[in-house]
mmCIF file of C-alpha atoms in Angstrom:
data_model
loop_
_atom_site.group_PDB
_atom_site.id
_atom_site.type_symbol
_atom_site.label_atom_id
_atom_site.label_comp_id
_atom_site.label_asym_id
_atom_site.label_seq_id
_atom_site.Cartn_x
_atom_site.Cartn_y
_atom_site.Cartn_z
ATOM 1 C CA MET A 1 0.000 0.000 0.000
ATOM 2 C CA GLY A 2 1.020 3.677 -0.425
ATOM 3 C CA SER A 3 1.643 4.122 3.306
ATOM 4 C CA ASP A 4 4.572 1.664 3.264
ATOM 5 C CA THR A 5 6.931 3.988 1.362
ATOM 6 C CA GLN A 6 5.583 7.502 1.756
ATOM 7 C CA HIS A 7 7.598 8.450 4.861
ATOM 8 C CA SER A 8 11.128 8.095 3.473
ATOM 9 C CA ALA A 9 11.293 11.563 1.921
ATOM 10 C CA LEU A 10 13.746 12.888 4.502
ATOM 11 C CA ALA A 11 16.314 10.398 3.266
ATOM 12 C CA ASP A 12 16.197 11.533 -0.367
ATOM 13 C CA GLY A 13 17.079 15.189 0.219
ATOM 14 C CA SER A 14 20.075 16.818 -1.357
ATOM 15 C CA ALA A 15 23.484 17.007 0.281
ATOM 16 C CA SER A 16 22.688 20.463 1.603
ATOM 17 C CA GLY A 17 19.697 19.123 3.524
ATOM 18 C CA LEU A 18 17.158 20.616 1.122
ATOM 19 C CA PRO A 19 14.491 18.544 -0.659
ATOM 20 C CA GLU A 20 15.223 17.813 -4.307
ATOM 21 C CA ARG A 21 11.716 18.825 -5.338
ATOM 22 C CA THR A 22 9.747 21.766 -4.087
ATOM 23 C CA LEU A 23 7.783 21.308 -0.892
ATOM 24 C CA ALA A 24 4.571 22.179 -2.718
ATOM 25 C CA ALA A 25 5.036 19.232 -5.088
ATOM 26 C CA ARG A 26 6.150 16.804 -2.407
ATOM 27 C CA PHE A 27 3.394 17.301 0.113
ATOM 28 C CA LEU A 28 0.181 16.669 -1.764
ATOM 29 C CA VAL A 29 -2.651 14.386 -0.687
ATOM 30 C CA SER A 30 -1.691 12.060 -3.557
ATOM 31 C CA ARG A 31 1.171 10.677 -1.442
ATOM 32 C CA LEU A 32 -1.355 9.552 1.204
ATOM 33 C CA VAL A 33 -3.484 7.414 -1.151
ATOM 34 C CA ILE A 34 -4.013 3.834 0.013
ATOM 35 C CA SER A 35 -5.328 1.903 -2.960
ATOM 36 C CA ALA A 36 -8.345 0.013 -1.737
ATOM 37 C CA PRO A 37 -11.318 -1.728 -3.362
ATOM 38 C CA SER A 38 -14.755 -0.222 -2.991
ATOM 39 C CA LEU A 39 -18.134 -1.872 -2.465
ATOM 40 C CA PRO A 40 -21.344 -1.463 -4.490
ATOM 41 C CA PRO A 41 -24.581 -0.200 -2.882
ATOM 42 C CA SER A 42 -25.952 -3.768 -3.054
ATOM 43 C CA ALA A 43 -23.305 -5.016 -0.598
ATOM 44 C CA ARG A 44 -24.178 -6.179 2.917
ATOM 45 C CA GLY A 45 -22.674 -5.138 6.200
ATOM 46 C CA GLY A 46 -20.887 -8.457 6.310
ATOM 47 C CA ASP A 47 -19.122 -7.667 3.022
ATOM 48 C CA ALA A 48 -17.604 -4.546 4.563
ATOM 49 C CA TYR A 49 -16.630 -6.509 7.676
ATOM 50 C CA ASP A 50 -14.936 -9.243 5.629
ATOM 51 C CA LEU A 51 -13.038 -6.710 3.499
ATOM 52 C CA LEU A 52 -11.765 -4.786 6.511
ATOM 53 C CA THR A 53 -10.785 -8.041 8.206
ATOM 54 C CA ARG A 54 -8.743 -9.112 5.183
ATOM 55 C CA MET A 55 -7.078 -5.668 4.888
ATOM 56 C CA PRO A 56 -6.308 -4.559 8.467
ATOM 57 C CA ASP A 57 -4.492 -1.350 7.387
ATOM 58 C CA LEU A 58 -7.567 0.153 5.750
ATOM 59 C CA PRO A 59 -9.323 2.844 7.799
ATOM 60 C CA GLY A 60 -12.567 2.065 6.005
ATOM 61 C CA VAL A 61 -14.203 1.193 2.726
ATOM 62 C CA ALA A 62 -15.974 3.440 0.201
ATOM 63 C CA VAL A 63 -19.360 2.566 -1.266
ATOM 64 C CA ILE A 64 -19.652 3.595 -4.907
ATOM 65 C CA ASP A 65 -22.430 3.374 -7.474
ATOM 66 C CA ARG A 66 -20.660 3.553 -10.823
ATOM 67 C CA ASP A 67 -18.545 6.712 -10.333
ATOM 68 C CA LYS A 68 -20.730 8.291 -7.660
ATOM 69 C CA ILE A 69 -19.476 8.075 -4.081
ATOM 70 C CA LEU A 70 -22.415 7.184 -1.840
ATOM 71 C CA GLY A 71 -20.591 7.098 1.453
ATOM 72 C CA PHE A 72 -17.948 5.522 3.668
ATOM 73 C CA VAL A 73 -17.917 2.698 6.197
ATOM 74 C CA ASP A 74 -15.148 3.317 8.679
ATOM 75 C CA ARG A 75 -13.545 0.492 10.575
ATOM 76 C CA VAL A 76 -14.018 1.924 14.079
ATOM 77 C CA SER A 77 -17.751 2.572 13.711
ATOM 78 C CA LEU A 78 -18.400 -0.823 12.092
ATOM 79 C CA LEU A 79 -16.537 -2.755 14.769
ATOM 80 C CA ASN A 80 -18.369 -0.821 17.486
ATOM 81 C CA ARG A 81 -21.674 -1.830 15.962
ATOM 82 C CA PHE A 82 -20.653 -5.454 15.523
ATOM 83 C CA SER A 83 -19.400 -5.674 19.100
ATOM 84 C CA GLN A 84 -22.859 -4.956 20.538
ATOM 85 C CA HIS A 85 -24.992 -7.897 21.678
ATOM 86 C CA LEU A 86 -26.819 -9.542 18.735
ATOM 87 C CA MET A 87 -25.881 -6.648 16.428
ATOM 88 C CA ARG A 88 -23.281 -8.610 14.459
ATOM 89 C CA ASP A 89 -25.880 -11.023 13.076
ATOM 90 C CA PHE A 90 -28.282 -8.124 12.486
ATOM 91 C CA TYR A 91 -25.916 -5.954 10.462
ATOM 92 C CA PHE A 92 -24.043 -8.824 8.810
ATOM 93 C CA ARG A 93 -26.960 -9.691 6.511
ATOM 94 C CA ARG A 94 -28.519 -6.222 6.257
ATOM 95 C CA PRO A 95 -27.855 -3.699 3.461
ATOM 96 C CA ILE A 96 -24.649 -1.769 3.826
ATOM 97 C CA ALA A 97 -26.652 1.451 3.818
ATOM 98 C CA LEU A 98 -27.443 0.856 7.510
ATOM 99 C CA VAL A 99 -23.774 1.297 8.501
ATOM 100 C CA LEU A 100 -22.919 3.944 5.922
ATOM 101 C CA GLU A 101 -21.622 7.470 6.656
ATOM 102 C CA HIS A 102 -23.323 9.438 3.910
ATOM 103 C CA GLU A 103 -21.223 12.605 4.278
ATOM 104 C CA PRO A 104 -17.630 11.457 4.644
ATOM 105 C CA LEU A 105 -14.660 13.750 4.114
ATOM 106 C CA ILE A 106 -13.684 13.632 0.433
ATOM 107 C CA ILE A 107 -10.562 15.385 -0.825
ATOM 108 C CA ASP A 108 -8.781 15.523 -4.170
ATOM 109 C CA ALA A 109 -5.303 14.039 -4.479
ATOM 110 C CA ALA A 110 -3.967 17.306 -5.943
ATOM 111 C CA GLU A 111 -4.716 19.282 -2.760
ATOM 112 C CA PRO A 112 -1.879 20.119 -0.335
ATOM 113 C CA ILE A 113 -1.797 18.026 2.812
ATOM 114 C CA SER A 114 -2.089 21.249 4.815
ATOM 115 C CA VAL A 115 -5.534 21.802 3.276
ATOM 116 C CA LEU A 116 -6.552 18.284 4.310
ATOM 117 C CA ALA A 117 -5.446 18.960 7.892
ATOM 118 C CA GLU A 118 -7.397 22.222 7.957
ATOM 119 C CA ARG A 119 -10.551 20.574 6.605
ATOM 120 C CA ILE A 120 -10.363 17.803 9.186
ATOM 121 C CA SER A 121 -9.922 20.396 11.915
ATOM 122 C CA HIS A 122 -12.792 22.647 10.804
ATOM 123 C CA GLU A 123 -15.183 20.427 8.874
ATOM 124 C CA LYS A 124 -14.815 16.796 9.909
ATOM 125 C CA PRO A 125 -12.948 16.119 13.172
ATOM 126 C CA GLU A 126 -14.330 12.555 13.083
ATOM 127 C CA ALA A 127 -12.009 11.847 10.157
ATOM 128 C CA LEU A 128 -9.126 11.717 12.625
ATOM 129 C CA THR A 129 -10.332 8.257 13.619
ATOM 130 C CA ALA A 130 -12.587 7.325 10.696
ATOM 131 C CA GLY A 131 -10.304 8.215 7.788
ATOM 132 C CA TYR A 132 -11.316 9.896 4.531
ATOM 133 C CA ILE A 133 -11.841 9.272 0.822
ATOM 134 C CA ILE A 134 -9.348 10.501 -1.789
ATOM 135 C CA THR A 135 -10.358 11.247 -5.369
ATOM 136 C CA ARG A 136 -8.382 12.050 -8.480
ATOM 137 C CA ASP A 137 -10.086 14.283 -11.056
ATOM 138 C CA GLY A 138 -13.414 13.535 -9.445
ATOM 139 C CA ARG A 139 -13.014 9.747 -9.545
ATOM 140 C CA TYR A 140 -12.393 7.464 -6.580
ATOM 141 C CA ALA A 141 -8.659 6.857 -5.991
ATOM 142 C CA GLY A 142 -8.483 5.301 -2.530
ATOM 143 C CA VAL A 143 -8.639 6.101 1.159
ATOM 144 C CA GLY A 144 -6.339 7.765 3.678
ATOM 145 C CA THR A 145 -5.593 7.769 7.382
ATOM 146 C CA ALA A 146 -5.042 10.639 9.788
ATOM 147 C CA LEU A 147 -1.858 8.936 11.015
ATOM 148 C CA ASP A 148 -0.260 9.136 7.565
ATOM 149 C CA MET A 149 -1.367 12.748 7.293
ATOM 150 C CA MET A 150 0.250 13.658 10.640
ATOM 151 C CA ARG A 151 3.477 11.878 9.693
ATOM 152 C CA ALA A 152 3.607 13.865 6.463
ATOM 153 C CA ASN A 153 2.928 17.102 8.365
ATOM 154 C CA VAL A 154 5.842 16.423 10.708
ATOM 155 C CA GLU A 155 8.110 15.610 7.762
ATOM 156 C CA GLU A 156 7.059 18.772 5.944
ATOM 157 C CA ALA A 157 7.740 20.862 9.054
ATOM 158 C CA CYS A 158 11.220 19.322 9.347
ATOM 159 C CA LEU A 159 12.015 19.987 5.699
ATOM 160 C CA ARG A 160 10.765 23.543 5.942
ATOM 161 C CA ALA A 161 12.980 24.096 8.978
ATOM 162 C CA MET A 162 15.950 22.679 7.041
ATOM 163 C CA GLU A 163 15.139 24.920 4.081
ATOM 164 C CA LEU A 164 14.900 28.005 6.306
ATOM 165 C CA ASP A 165 18.207 27.113 7.994
ATOM 166 C CA HIS A 166 19.854 26.771 4.595
ATOM 167 C CA ALA A 167 18.379 30.076 3.395
ATOM 168 C CA ARG A 168 19.517 31.818 6.594
ATOM 169 C CA ASP A 169 23.044 30.430 6.245
ATOM 170 C CA ALA A 170 23.188 31.514 2.594
ATOM 171 C CA ALA A 171 21.963 34.993 3.514
ATOM 172 C CA GLU A 172 24.526 35.297 6.308
ATOM 173 C CA GLN A 173 27.329 34.209 3.975
ATOM 174 C CA ALA A 174 26.189 36.661 1.295
ATOM 175 C CA ASN A 175 25.967 39.464 3.852
ATOM 176 C CA HIS A 176 29.424 38.644 5.185
ATOM 177 C CA ALA A 177 30.855 38.591 1.661
ATOM 178 C CA LYS A 178 29.155 41.913 0.930
ATOM 179 C CA SER A 179 30.606 43.471 4.079
ATOM 180 C CA LEU A 180 34.117 42.250 3.222
ATOM 181 C CA PHE A 181 33.774 43.558 -0.335
ATOM 182 C CA LEU A 182 32.603 46.978 0.866
ATOM 183 C CA ALA A 183 35.407 47.141 3.428
ATOM 184 C CA ASN A 184 38.062 46.285 0.821
ATOM 185 C CA MET A 185 36.634 48.642 -1.807
ATOM 186 C CA SER A 186 36.338 51.452 0.743
ATOM 187 C CA HIS A 187 40.050 51.148 1.473
ATOM 188 C CA GLU A 188 40.794 51.281 -2.252
ATOM 189 C CA PHE A 189 38.679 54.422 -2.668
ATOM 190 C CA ARG A 190 40.212 56.307 0.240
ATOM 191 C CA THR A 191 43.749 56.505 -1.215
ATOM 192 C CA PRO A 192 42.864 58.279 -4.497
ATOM 193 C CA LEU A 193 40.298 60.470 -2.727
ATOM 194 C CA ASN A 194 42.882 61.664 -0.240
ATOM 195 C CA ALA A 195 45.140 62.455 -3.198
ATOM 196 C CA VAL A 196 42.363 64.431 -4.924
ATOM 197 C CA ILE A 197 41.697 66.440 -1.768
ATOM 198 C CA GLY A 198 45.407 67.001 -1.134
ATOM 199 C CA PHE A 199 46.158 68.199 -4.662
ATOM 200 C CA ALA A 200 43.098 70.465 -4.591
ATOM 201 C CA GLU A 201 44.458 72.097 -1.441
ATOM 202 C CA LEU A 202 47.897 72.469 -3.076
ATOM 203 C CA LEU A 203 46.342 74.206 -6.068
ATOM 204 C CA LYS A 204 44.898 76.834 -3.718
ATOM 205 C CA ILE A 205 48.431 77.665 -2.554
ATOM 206 C CA PRO A 206 50.064 79.948 -5.150
ATOM 207 C CA ILE A 207 53.268 77.907 -5.421
ATOM 208 C CA TYR A 208 52.794 77.002 -9.084
ATOM 209 C CA GLY A 209 50.981 80.159 -10.078
ATOM 210 C CA THR A 210 47.900 82.124 -9.162
ATOM 211 C CA LEU A 211 44.407 80.870 -10.007
ATOM 212 C CA ASN A 212 41.755 83.179 -11.352
ATOM 213 C CA ALA A 213 38.433 83.459 -9.511
ATOM 214 C CA ARG A 214 36.632 80.832 -11.616
ATOM 215 C CA GLN A 215 39.514 78.365 -11.301
ATOM 216 C CA ALA A 216 39.614 78.914 -7.544
ATOM 217 C CA ASP A 217 35.873 78.160 -7.337
ATOM 218 C CA TYR A 218 36.361 74.950 -9.327
ATOM 219 C CA VAL A 219 39.186 73.861 -7.016
ATOM 220 C CA ASP A 220 36.949 74.525 -3.998
ATOM 221 C CA ASP A 221 34.237 72.380 -5.607
ATOM 222 C CA ILE A 222 36.744 69.579 -6.229
ATOM 223 C CA ARG A 223 37.972 69.675 -2.629
ATOM 224 C CA SER A 224 34.498 69.854 -1.040
ATOM 225 C CA SER A 225 33.142 67.113 -3.316
ATOM 226 C CA GLY A 226 36.138 64.923 -2.510
ATOM 227 C CA GLU A 227 35.685 65.479 1.210
ATOM 228 C CA HIS A 228 31.979 64.668 0.929
ATOM 229 C CA LEU A 229 32.700 61.476 -0.998
ATOM 230 C CA LEU A 230 35.429 60.525 1.468
ATOM 231 C CA SER A 231 33.004 60.927 4.386
ATOM 232 C CA LEU A 232 30.536 58.617 2.619
ATOM 233 C CA VAL A 233 33.279 56.048 1.973
ATOM 234 C CA ASN A 234 34.294 56.209 5.634
ATOM 235 C CA GLU A 235 30.679 55.563 6.688
ATOM 236 C CA VAL A 236 30.448 52.558 4.360
ATOM 237 C CA LEU A 237 33.755 51.265 5.706
ATOM 238 C CA GLN A 238 32.636 51.617 9.316
ATOM 239 C CA LEU A 239 29.282 49.954 8.732
ATOM 240 C CA SER A 240 30.806 47.059 6.792
ATOM 241 C CA LYS A 241 33.391 46.546 9.535
ATOM 242 C CA ALA A 242 30.654 46.566 12.157
ATOM 243 C CA GLU A 243 28.536 44.040 10.251
ATOM 244 C CA SER A 244 31.510 41.734 9.676
ATOM 245 C CA GLY A 245 32.573 41.947 13.348
ATOM 246 C CA ARG A 246 35.834 43.744 12.564
ATOM 247 C CA LEU A 247 35.048 47.072 14.213
ATOM 248 C CA GLU A 248 36.868 47.368 17.529
ATOM 249 C CA LEU A 249 36.224 49.626 20.507
ATOM 250 C CA HIS A 250 39.034 51.467 22.262
ATOM 251 C CA GLU A 251 37.356 52.080 25.590
ATOM 252 C CA GLU A 252 38.337 54.434 28.342
ATOM 253 C CA PRO A 253 36.504 56.185 31.187
ATOM 254 C CA THR A 254 35.080 59.406 29.725
ATOM 255 C CA PRO A 255 33.298 62.108 31.742
ATOM 256 C CA ALA A 256 29.736 62.234 30.433
ATOM 257 C CA ASP A 257 29.439 66.011 30.761
ATOM 258 C CA GLN A 258 32.655 66.616 28.790
ATOM 259 C CA LEU A 259 31.582 64.157 26.097
ATOM 260 C CA ILE A 260 28.214 65.840 25.594
ATOM 261 C CA ASP A 261 29.683 69.367 25.854
ATOM 262 C CA SER A 262 32.218 68.656 23.095
ATOM 263 C CA CYS A 263 29.491 67.415 20.743
ATOM 264 C CA VAL A 264 27.209 70.358 21.467
ATOM 265 C CA ARG A 265 30.064 72.779 20.719
ATOM 266 C CA LEU A 266 30.664 71.065 17.377
ATOM 267 C CA VAL A 267 27.085 71.553 16.173
ATOM 268 C CA ARG A 268 26.150 74.809 17.926
ATOM 269 C CA GLU A 269 27.174 77.086 15.062
ATOM 270 C CA ARG A 270 25.368 74.911 12.564
ATOM 271 C CA ALA A 271 22.201 75.072 14.676
ATOM 272 C CA LYS A 272 22.523 78.845 14.977
ATOM 273 C CA GLY A 273 22.999 79.192 11.235
ATOM 274 C CA ALA A 274 19.811 77.152 10.696
ATOM 275 C CA GLY A 275 17.853 79.485 12.974
ATOM 276 C CA LEU A 276 17.468 76.924 15.774
ATOM 277 C CA VAL A 277 17.757 77.147 19.543
ATOM 278 C CA LEU A 278 20.037 74.465 21.005
ATOM 279 C CA VAL A 279 19.463 73.858 24.724
ATOM 280 C CA GLN A 280 21.720 71.615 26.817
ATOM 281 C CA ALA A 281 20.417 70.598 30.234
ATOM 282 C CA PRO A 282 23.184 70.249 32.873
ATOM 283 C CA LEU A 283 23.889 66.827 34.384
ATOM 284 C CA LYS A 284 22.711 66.436 37.954
ATOM 285 C CA SER A 285 25.611 64.140 38.845
ATOM 286 C CA GLU A 286 29.187 63.583 37.726
ATOM 287 C CA VAL A 287 29.384 60.309 35.828
ATOM 288 C CA ASP A 288 32.106 58.588 33.842
ATOM 289 C CA LEU A 289 31.110 56.388 30.893
ATOM 290 C CA LEU A 290 33.282 53.464 29.811
ATOM 291 C CA VAL A 291 33.105 54.079 26.059
ATOM 292 C CA ASP A 292 35.187 54.541 22.958
ATOM 293 C CA PRO A 293 35.268 58.368 23.083
ATOM 294 C CA VAL A 294 35.773 58.801 19.318
ATOM 295 C CA LYS A 295 32.806 56.581 18.444
ATOM 296 C CA ALA A 296 30.716 58.033 21.264
ATOM 297 C CA ARG A 297 31.248 61.539 19.854
ATOM 298 C CA GLN A 298 30.333 60.208 16.412
ATOM 299 C CA ILE A 299 27.103 58.780 17.830
ATOM 300 C CA LEU A 300 26.024 62.000 19.526
ATOM 301 C CA THR A 301 27.142 64.238 16.671
ATOM 302 C CA ASN A 302 25.192 62.146 14.131
ATOM 303 C CA LEU A 303 22.013 62.362 16.180
ATOM 304 C CA MET A 304 22.381 66.080 16.864
ATOM 305 C CA THR A 305 23.144 66.762 13.199
ATOM 306 C CA ASN A 306 20.038 64.814 12.167
ATOM 307 C CA ALA A 307 17.945 66.859 14.579
ATOM 308 C CA ILE A 308 19.320 70.097 13.100
ATOM 309 C CA LYS A 309 18.902 68.880 9.530
ATOM 310 C CA PHE A 310 15.214 68.018 9.915
ATOM 311 C CA THR A 311 14.048 70.896 12.100
ATOM 312 C CA PRO A 312 12.725 74.006 10.330
ATOM 313 C CA SER A 313 14.032 77.433 11.254
ATOM 314 C CA GLY A 314 12.585 78.736 14.524
ATOM 315 C CA GLY A 315 12.565 75.281 16.134
ATOM 316 C CA GLN A 316 14.347 74.022 19.213
ATOM 317 C CA ILE A 317 16.623 71.092 20.050
ATOM 318 C CA ASN A 318 17.065 69.861 23.631
ATOM 319 C CA VAL A 319 19.916 67.653 24.811
ATOM 320 C CA MET A 320 19.373 65.933 28.169
ATOM 321 C CA ALA A 321 21.217 63.198 30.038
ATOM 322 C CA ALA A 322 20.824 61.453 33.367
ATOM 323 C CA ALA A 323 21.827 58.372 35.340
ATOM 324 C CA LEU A 324 18.730 56.183 35.748
ATOM 325 C CA PRO A 325 17.659 54.500 39.014
ATOM 326 C CA GLY A 326 18.544 51.046 37.705
ATOM 327 C CA GLY A 327 22.111 52.108 36.968
ATOM 328 C CA ASP A 328 21.768 52.701 33.208
ATOM 329 C CA PHE A 329 22.631 56.026 31.614
ATOM 330 C CA GLU A 330 20.286 57.834 29.212
ATOM 331 C CA ILE A 331 20.954 60.573 26.685
ATOM 332 C CA ALA A 332 17.927 62.089 24.922
ATOM 333 C CA ILE A 333 18.032 64.450 21.940
ATOM 334 C CA THR A 334 14.618 66.014 21.248
ATOM 335 C CA ASP A 335 13.703 68.285 18.365
ATOM 336 C CA THR A 336 10.592 70.109 17.172
ATOM 337 C CA GLY A 337 11.183 69.045 13.587
ATOM 338 C CA ILE A 338 9.111 67.407 10.864
ATOM 339 C CA GLY A 339 8.949 64.049 12.657
ATOM 340 C CA MET A 340 8.440 60.551 11.218
ATOM 341 C CA SER A 341 5.746 57.900 11.111
ATOM 342 C CA ALA A 342 6.374 54.399 12.500
ATOM 343 C CA GLU A 343 6.924 53.141 8.950
ATOM 344 C CA GLN A 344 9.431 55.899 8.243
ATOM 345 C CA ILE A 345 11.342 55.117 11.451
ATOM 346 C CA SER A 346 11.668 51.513 10.319
ATOM 347 C CA LEU A 347 12.958 52.635 6.916
ATOM 348 C CA ALA A 348 15.401 55.080 8.503
ATOM 349 C CA PHE A 349 17.176 52.206 10.265
ATOM 350 C CA GLN A 350 17.801 50.378 6.974
ATOM 351 C CA PRO A 351 21.207 50.994 5.338
ATOM 352 C CA PHE A 352 21.246 53.068 2.120
ATOM 353 C CA VAL A 353 17.545 53.966 2.517
ATOM 354 C CA GLN A 354 16.413 57.569 2.698
ATOM 355 C CA ILE A 355 12.906 58.734 3.586
ATOM 356 C CA ASP A 356 11.338 60.561 0.677
ATOM 357 C CA ASN A 357 10.165 63.983 1.777
ATOM 358 C CA LEU A 358 10.968 67.634 1.142
ATOM 359 C CA TYR A 359 13.759 67.766 3.714
ATOM 360 C CA THR A 360 15.569 64.599 2.607
ATOM 361 C CA ARG A 361 15.555 65.888 -0.947
ATOM 362 C CA LYS A 362 17.203 69.099 0.285
ATOM 363 C CA HIS A 363 19.975 67.298 2.175
ATOM 364 C CA GLU A 364 22.247 64.775 0.494
ATOM 365 C CA GLY A 365 23.383 61.689 2.377
ATOM 366 C CA SER A 366 24.247 58.031 2.129
ATOM 367 C CA GLY A 367 21.382 56.757 4.264
ATOM 368 C CA LEU A 368 23.965 55.222 6.600
ATOM 369 C CA GLY A 369 23.950 57.718 9.478
ATOM 370 C CA LEU A 370 21.206 56.188 11.622
ATOM 371 C CA PRO A 371 22.019 52.498 10.893
ATOM 372 C CA LEU A 372 25.685 53.143 11.685
ATOM 373 C CA THR A 373 24.809 55.088 14.829
ATOM 374 C CA ARG A 374 22.623 52.261 16.117
ATOM 375 C CA ARG A 375 25.342 49.700 15.332
ATOM 376 C CA LEU A 376 27.937 51.739 17.233
ATOM 377 C CA ILE A 377 25.597 51.978 20.223
ATOM 378 C CA GLU A 378 24.956 48.222 20.115
ATOM 379 C CA LEU A 379 28.726 47.598 20.083
ATOM 380 C CA HIS A 380 28.740 49.376 23.453
ATOM 381 C CA GLY A 381 25.996 47.058 24.695
ATOM 382 C CA GLY A 382 23.443 49.843 24.549
ATOM 383 C CA ARG A 383 20.368 50.526 22.476
ATOM 384 C CA LEU A 384 18.850 53.347 20.452
ATOM 385 C CA GLU A 385 15.153 54.098 20.265
ATOM 386 C CA ILE A 386 13.397 56.714 18.173
ATOM 387 C CA GLU A 387 10.106 58.272 19.284
ATOM 388 C CA SER A 388 8.484 60.457 16.673
ATOM 389 C CA ALA A 389 5.285 61.641 15.044
ATOM 390 C CA PRO A 390 4.820 63.611 11.805
ATOM 391 C CA GLY A 391 4.660 67.344 12.475
ATOM 392 C CA ILE A 392 5.411 66.911 16.191
ATOM 393 C CA GLY A 393 9.129 66.202 16.338
ATOM 394 C CA THR A 394 11.536 63.400 17.196
ATOM 395 C CA THR A 395 13.294 62.141 20.306
ATOM 396 C CA ALA A 396 16.347 59.896 19.969
ATOM 397 C CA ARG A 397 17.094 58.038 23.209
ATOM 398 C CA ILE A 398 20.388 56.297 23.913
ATOM 399 C CA TRP A 399 20.676 53.836 26.781
ATOM 400 C CA LEU A 400 24.049 52.608 27.998
ATOM 401 C CA PRO A 401 24.066 49.642 30.420
ATOM 402 C CA ALA A 402 24.960 50.001 34.070
ATOM 403 C CA GLY A 403 28.242 48.158 33.482
ATOM 404 C CA ARG A 404 29.471 51.155 31.500
ATOM 405 C CA VAL A 405 28.389 53.730 34.059
ATOM 406 C CA GLN A 406 30.948 54.597 36.717
ATOM 407 C CA ILE A 407 30.988 57.036 39.613
ATOM 408 C CA SER A 408 33.378 59.833 38.725
ATOM 409 C CA PRO A 409 36.666 59.822 40.739
ATOM 410 C CA ARG A 410 36.064 63.553 41.263
ATOM 411 C CA LEU A 411 32.816 62.745 43.081
ATOM 412 C CA GLN A 412 34.507 60.050 45.182
ATOM 413 C CA SER A 413 37.243 62.440 46.314
ATOM 414 C CA VAL A 414 34.672 64.987 47.486
ATOM 415 C CA ALA A 415 32.846 62.288 49.429
#
């Protein structure tokens, strides 16, 4: 019968653990068909009993008039009837219609096994014990058991898990290869770009002759464009190193107030030029953070620059920080800018993706600032969360874990 060989599919997978055929083709009801004879409507109950006795693996027997399926006699129900006192002799010689289930579960062999399982669950739970009839192109093909169906479901789940594992491994390898490629190419780009910037600066010095005004403007464009491209290359290099696990932290205790002050000073003139008010709230306690100071400044500067970039003139940006009761340290940068929807926040965290609105079209960028910032924070064991709403503004919150928060030696000496 079909059930003798249908459960060996796990053994015929490819070397990678994937099935040789698609799962959709492998897990159809056709693999569950148990070829079994049917009985005509003129049969007696005893005929069904004798057939099921001779073929103990059958869940039941179909009753068919020409090509029309009249019903199903399942083994469990028939044996229950025959086990009752005097009922065996009564049903043995009576028409089979007396023991017939007139509305059995009937399913086509081309249907997925998952559909069969759903129909049993929602339409005919009795089929779990009684079995079901399988047709092919509307004609009787055989019967099936719930046990075979459940075995196939387990096998399909295992193969799907293997397929997902393989796909995940392939994606991780591709991502790793991509990160290595970007890292290597970024290094190759930096050398000629530094040369372009350096020679542009030399041209501005009148060693080899004086430039006219138009030539001087062109040289300035070359230098500024080279510096812009170099900054993008550096961002790509950092992100690729972070994704490939090659970005290292050089940690040292850094006073939190000095770290934040230095970043605020860097962006203050830019905020003023954009017509914005930049407010820095003083720290209530002296705290040292165990961080890579260069990358920490990059984190804060990126977030402050974003706040300035996407806040219209007349707005305000607040920078606040505090040690939390649980020992963590929080830095919050809040603006009154254009804000983002939840969908836009999700897009903003994806590398090389820029949100399409009036402000992003005004400001060029690689789309790497926020993804890189979050990755640098995660390297410190912290996390970045963005709270925002369109037209309301945005708050970027950084949390550093308690293990990176230290009481300042200056505070200890006063105590």
